Each structure stands twice: as C-alpha cells, then as structure tokens.
Amino acid sequence: MTVAPLNVLGQPLQACCFSPVTGFFRDGYCRTNRQDSGSHVICAKLTDAFLQYTLAQGNDLITPKPEWDFPGLKAGDHWCLCAIRWQEAVAAGVAPPVRLSACQAKALEYVSLSLLQQYAID
C-alpha cells in the first residue's frame, strides 16, 4: 500500500489545482519523485510579477503549448512550482503566495517552514 504524501504542516497533502491541472504528474497535486528534477512541490497562486520573472529566467509559463497539453497560465492560477525557482523568486522580491496545505513536505528540503508561512494564503 502506498502512503499518501504529507504537506509542509505534516498533514495529508491537499490538491493544488485541477483547472488548469497542475503538478509533475498532472493530477492536481504538488507531488514529486526521482524523475522530477525540479521538485514541483510548492503550490503557489501566480502573480503577474512572478510570471514575468520566470519568463525572464527562460521558463515561459504564459504561452499556451497545445502539443504539451499546456494551457498557459495567468495571474490568479494555482500551479505547482519548482522549489528552487520559488526560492529564487523570494530573493528577487517576486515570490507568489503559497497554499501550505498543498505544498508537499519535500519543499522543506529547500525552504524553511517559517519562510513559507510568510507567504501563506491558507
């Protein structure tokens, strides 16, 4: 039997978003495994500032890519972000707010709970 992942609060991981469907596995959850080199474990509510920042870093989350079944994202969407990119966005002053209940506990290997709590919207 597979054990359900926990969130950063030590509780069962909650869904991040089903519309658009997010997550490394595109199942709505910020879960990860060894194949996920980016550790998409932080559930964030995207902002224009973050979307422009990540675009400038070479990761275009705005433009739809139908060939990848990717709708393109806009401010207000929830999305599972790479832990390191979110941490970089904190340093740049453009980190989007996060839903702690939907951030997988693995995020704590990259960022502290206290830092995540500063950006919490739940």
PDB file of C-alpha atoms in Angstrom:
ATOM      1  CA  MET A   1       0.000   0.000   0.000  1.00  0.00           C
ATOM      2  CA  THR A   2       1.338   3.445  -0.951  1.00  0.00           C
ATOM      3  CA  VAL A   3       1.475   6.063   1.774  1.00  0.00           C
ATOM      4  CA  ALA A   4      -0.082   9.391   0.800  1.00  0.00           C
ATOM      5  CA  PRO A   5       2.404  12.269   0.866  1.00  0.00           C
ATOM      6  CA  LEU A   6       2.231  14.850   3.609  1.00  0.00           C
ATOM      7  CA  ASN A   7       2.182  18.610   3.280  1.00  0.00           C
ATOM      8  CA  VAL A   8       4.601  21.010   4.981  1.00  0.00           C
ATOM      9  CA  LEU A   9       2.303  21.075   8.028  1.00  0.00           C
ATOM     10  CA  GLY A  10       2.579  17.297   8.494  1.00  0.00           C
ATOM     11  CA  GLN A  11      -0.988  16.690   7.313  1.00  0.00           C
ATOM     12  CA  PRO A  12      -2.244  14.825   4.213  1.00  0.00           C
ATOM     13  CA  LEU A  13      -1.340  16.737   1.051  1.00  0.00           C
ATOM     14  CA  GLN A  14      -4.278  18.679  -0.387  1.00  0.00           C
ATOM     15  CA  ALA A  15      -4.875  19.342  -4.082  1.00  0.00           C
ATOM     16  CA  CYS A  16      -3.334  22.464  -5.566  1.00  0.00           C
ATOM     17  CA  CYS A  17      -5.429  22.937  -8.723  1.00  0.00           C
ATOM     18  CA  PHE A  18      -7.499  20.979 -11.226  1.00  0.00           C
ATOM     19  CA  SER A  19      -8.205  23.868 -13.618  1.00  0.00           C
ATOM     20  CA  PRO A  20      -5.652  24.158 -15.027  1.00  0.00           C
ATOM     21  CA  VAL A  21      -4.459  20.717 -13.957  1.00  0.00           C
ATOM     22  CA  THR A  22      -1.103  21.150 -12.273  1.00  0.00           C
ATOM     23  CA  GLY A  23       1.614  19.002 -10.772  1.00  0.00           C
ATOM     24  CA  PHE A  24       4.515  16.998 -12.133  1.00  0.00           C
ATOM     25  CA  PHE A  25       2.074  14.119 -12.682  1.00  0.00           C
ATOM     26  CA  ARG A  26      -0.679  16.475 -13.948  1.00  0.00           C
ATOM     27  CA  ASP A  27      -3.046  15.159 -11.296  1.00  0.00           C
ATOM     28  CA  GLY A  28      -3.682  18.424  -9.423  1.00  0.00           C
ATOM     29  CA  TYR A  29      -1.220  17.673  -6.602  1.00  0.00           C
ATOM     30  CA  CYS A  30       2.281  19.006  -5.936  1.00  0.00           C
ATOM     31  CA  ARG A  31       3.785  15.533  -5.606  1.00  0.00           C
ATOM     32  CA  THR A  32       7.239  14.523  -6.772  1.00  0.00           C
ATOM     33  CA  ASN A  33       9.519  11.561  -7.362  1.00  0.00           C
ATOM     34  CA  ARG A  34      13.077  10.981  -8.580  1.00  0.00           C
ATOM     35  CA  GLN A  35      12.158  11.782 -12.194  1.00  0.00           C
ATOM     36  CA  ASP A  36      11.045  15.289 -11.161  1.00  0.00           C
ATOM     37  CA  SER A  37      14.397  17.063 -11.250  1.00  0.00           C
ATOM     38  CA  GLY A  38      12.729  20.392 -10.459  1.00  0.00           C
ATOM     39  CA  SER A  39      10.849  19.227  -7.337  1.00  0.00           C
ATOM     40  CA  HIS A  40       7.491  20.782  -8.254  1.00  0.00           C
ATOM     41  CA  VAL A  41       6.349  20.801  -4.623  1.00  0.00           C
ATOM     42  CA  ILE A  42       5.230  24.369  -3.891  1.00  0.00           C
ATOM     43  CA  CYS A  43       1.603  25.260  -4.621  1.00  0.00           C
ATOM     44  CA  ALA A  44       1.530  28.953  -5.476  1.00  0.00           C
ATOM     45  CA  LYS A  45      -1.110  31.449  -6.537  1.00  0.00           C
ATOM     46  CA  LEU A  46       0.592  33.039  -9.521  1.00  0.00           C
ATOM     47  CA  THR A  47       1.101  36.760  -9.889  1.00  0.00           C
ATOM     48  CA  ASP A  48       1.979  38.853 -12.930  1.00  0.00           C
ATOM     49  CA  ALA A  49       5.290  39.784 -11.281  1.00  0.00           C
ATOM     50  CA  PHE A  50       6.256  36.121 -10.826  1.00  0.00           C
ATOM     51  CA  LEU A  51       5.154  35.140 -14.345  1.00  0.00           C
ATOM     52  CA  GLN A  52       7.280  37.927 -15.845  1.00  0.00           C
ATOM     53  CA  TYR A  53      10.201  36.983 -13.598  1.00  0.00           C
ATOM     54  CA  THR A  54      10.174  33.310 -14.554  1.00  0.00           C
ATOM     55  CA  LEU A  55       9.784  34.262 -18.235  1.00  0.00           C
ATOM     56  CA  ALA A  56      12.935  36.386 -17.917  1.00  0.00           C
ATOM     57  CA  GLN A  57      14.675  33.325 -16.406  1.00  0.00           C
ATOM     58  CA  GLY A  58      13.803  31.298 -19.514  1.00  0.00           C
ATOM     59  CA  ASN A  59      10.720  29.467 -18.234  1.00  0.00           C
ATOM     60  CA  ASP A  60       7.679  30.699 -20.162  1.00  0.00           C
ATOM     61  CA  LEU A  61       4.581  29.727 -18.185  1.00  0.00           C
ATOM     62  CA  ILE A  62       2.390  32.229 -20.028  1.00  0.00           C
ATOM     63  CA  THR A  63       2.326  30.948 -23.612  1.00  0.00           C
ATOM     64  CA  PRO A  64      -0.024  28.023 -24.301  1.00  0.00           C
ATOM     65  CA  LYS A  65       1.695  24.916 -25.659  1.00  0.00           C
ATOM     66  CA  PRO A  66      -1.059  22.645 -27.017  1.00  0.00           C
ATOM     67  CA  GLU A  67       1.466  19.986 -28.021  1.00  0.00           C
ATOM     68  CA  TRP A  68       2.203  19.523 -24.297  1.00  0.00           C
ATOM     69  CA  ASP A  69      -1.454  19.967 -23.266  1.00  0.00           C
ATOM     70  CA  PHE A  70      -0.348  23.164 -21.517  1.00  0.00           C
ATOM     71  CA  PRO A  71      -2.955  25.967 -21.466  1.00  0.00           C
ATOM     72  CA  GLY A  72      -0.636  28.824 -20.491  1.00  0.00           C
ATOM     73  CA  LEU A  73      -1.014  30.464 -17.105  1.00  0.00           C
ATOM     74  CA  LYS A  74      -2.211  33.826 -15.835  1.00  0.00           C
ATOM     75  CA  ALA A  75      -2.202  35.683 -12.555  1.00  0.00           C
ATOM     76  CA  GLY A  76      -4.578  34.042 -10.103  1.00  0.00           C
ATOM     77  CA  ASP A  77      -3.976  30.498 -11.351  1.00  0.00           C
ATOM     78  CA  HIS A  78      -2.617  27.988  -8.855  1.00  0.00           C
ATOM     79  CA  TRP A  79       0.403  25.986 -10.031  1.00  0.00           C
ATOM     80  CA  CYS A  80       2.989  23.615  -8.597  1.00  0.00           C
ATOM     81  CA  LEU A  81       6.305  25.435  -8.766  1.00  0.00           C
ATOM     82  CA  CYS A  82       9.852  24.166  -8.562  1.00  0.00           C
ATOM     83  CA  ALA A  83      11.089  24.741  -5.037  1.00  0.00           C
ATOM     84  CA  ILE A  84      14.350  26.308  -6.181  1.00  0.00           C
ATOM     85  CA  ARG A  85      12.617  28.717  -8.604  1.00  0.00           C
ATOM     86  CA  TRP A  86      10.251  29.833  -5.840  1.00  0.00           C
ATOM     87  CA  GLN A  87      13.237  30.391  -3.537  1.00  0.00           C
ATOM     88  CA  GLU A  88      14.945  32.433  -6.281  1.00  0.00           C
ATOM     89  CA  ALA A  89      11.752  34.476  -6.640  1.00  0.00           C
ATOM     90  CA  VAL A  90      11.820  35.199  -2.906  1.00  0.00           C
ATOM     91  CA  ALA A  91      15.340  36.591  -3.266  1.00  0.00           C
ATOM     92  CA  ALA A  92      14.198  38.668  -6.263  1.00  0.00           C
ATOM     93  CA  GLY A  93      11.215  40.053  -4.334  1.00  0.00           C
ATOM     94  CA  VAL A  94       8.586  38.498  -6.632  1.00  0.00           C
ATOM     95  CA  ALA A  95       7.626  35.235  -4.914  1.00  0.00           C
ATOM     96  CA  PRO A  96       3.940  34.415  -5.251  1.00  0.00           C
ATOM     97  CA  PRO A  97       1.857  33.443  -2.224  1.00  0.00           C
ATOM     98  CA  VAL A  98       1.570  29.747  -1.369  1.00  0.00           C
ATOM     99  CA  ARG A  99      -1.064  27.301  -0.108  1.00  0.00           C
ATOM    100  CA  LEU A 100       0.693  25.427   2.710  1.00  0.00           C
ATOM    101  CA  SER A 101      -1.887  22.635   2.729  1.00  0.00           C
ATOM    102  CA  ALA A 102      -0.959  21.841  -0.899  1.00  0.00           C
ATOM    103  CA  CYS A 103       2.850  22.158  -0.604  1.00  0.00           C
ATOM    104  CA  GLN A 104       4.465  18.737  -0.313  1.00  0.00           C
ATOM    105  CA  ALA A 105       6.686  18.215   2.749  1.00  0.00           C
ATOM    106  CA  LYS A 106       9.695  17.740   0.425  1.00  0.00           C
ATOM    107  CA  ALA A 107       9.619  21.536  -0.021  1.00  0.00           C
ATOM    108  CA  LEU A 108      11.175  21.753   3.448  1.00  0.00           C
ATOM    109  CA  GLU A 109      14.382  20.305   1.995  1.00  0.00           C
ATOM    110  CA  TYR A 110      14.720  23.579   0.046  1.00  0.00           C
ATOM    111  CA  VAL A 111      12.993  26.273   2.103  1.00  0.00           C
ATOM    112  CA  SER A 112      12.066  26.677   5.749  1.00  0.00           C
ATOM    113  CA  LEU A 113       8.527  26.405   7.035  1.00  0.00           C
ATOM    114  CA  SER A 114       8.849  29.875   8.543  1.00  0.00           C
ATOM    115  CA  LEU A 115       9.654  31.333   5.116  1.00  0.00           C
ATOM    116  CA  LEU A 116       6.714  29.525   3.525  1.00  0.00           C
ATOM    117  CA  GLN A 117       4.461  30.770   6.323  1.00  0.00           C
ATOM    118  CA  GLN A 118       5.411  34.366   5.478  1.00  0.00           C
ATOM    119  CA  TYR A 119       3.851  33.822   2.043  1.00  0.00           C
ATOM    120  CA  ALA A 120       0.926  31.632   3.151  1.00  0.00           C
ATOM    121  CA  ILE A 121      -2.608  32.301   1.944  1.00  0.00           C
ATOM    122  CA  ASP A 122      -4.240  29.412   3.832  1.00  0.00           C
TER     123      ASP A 122
END
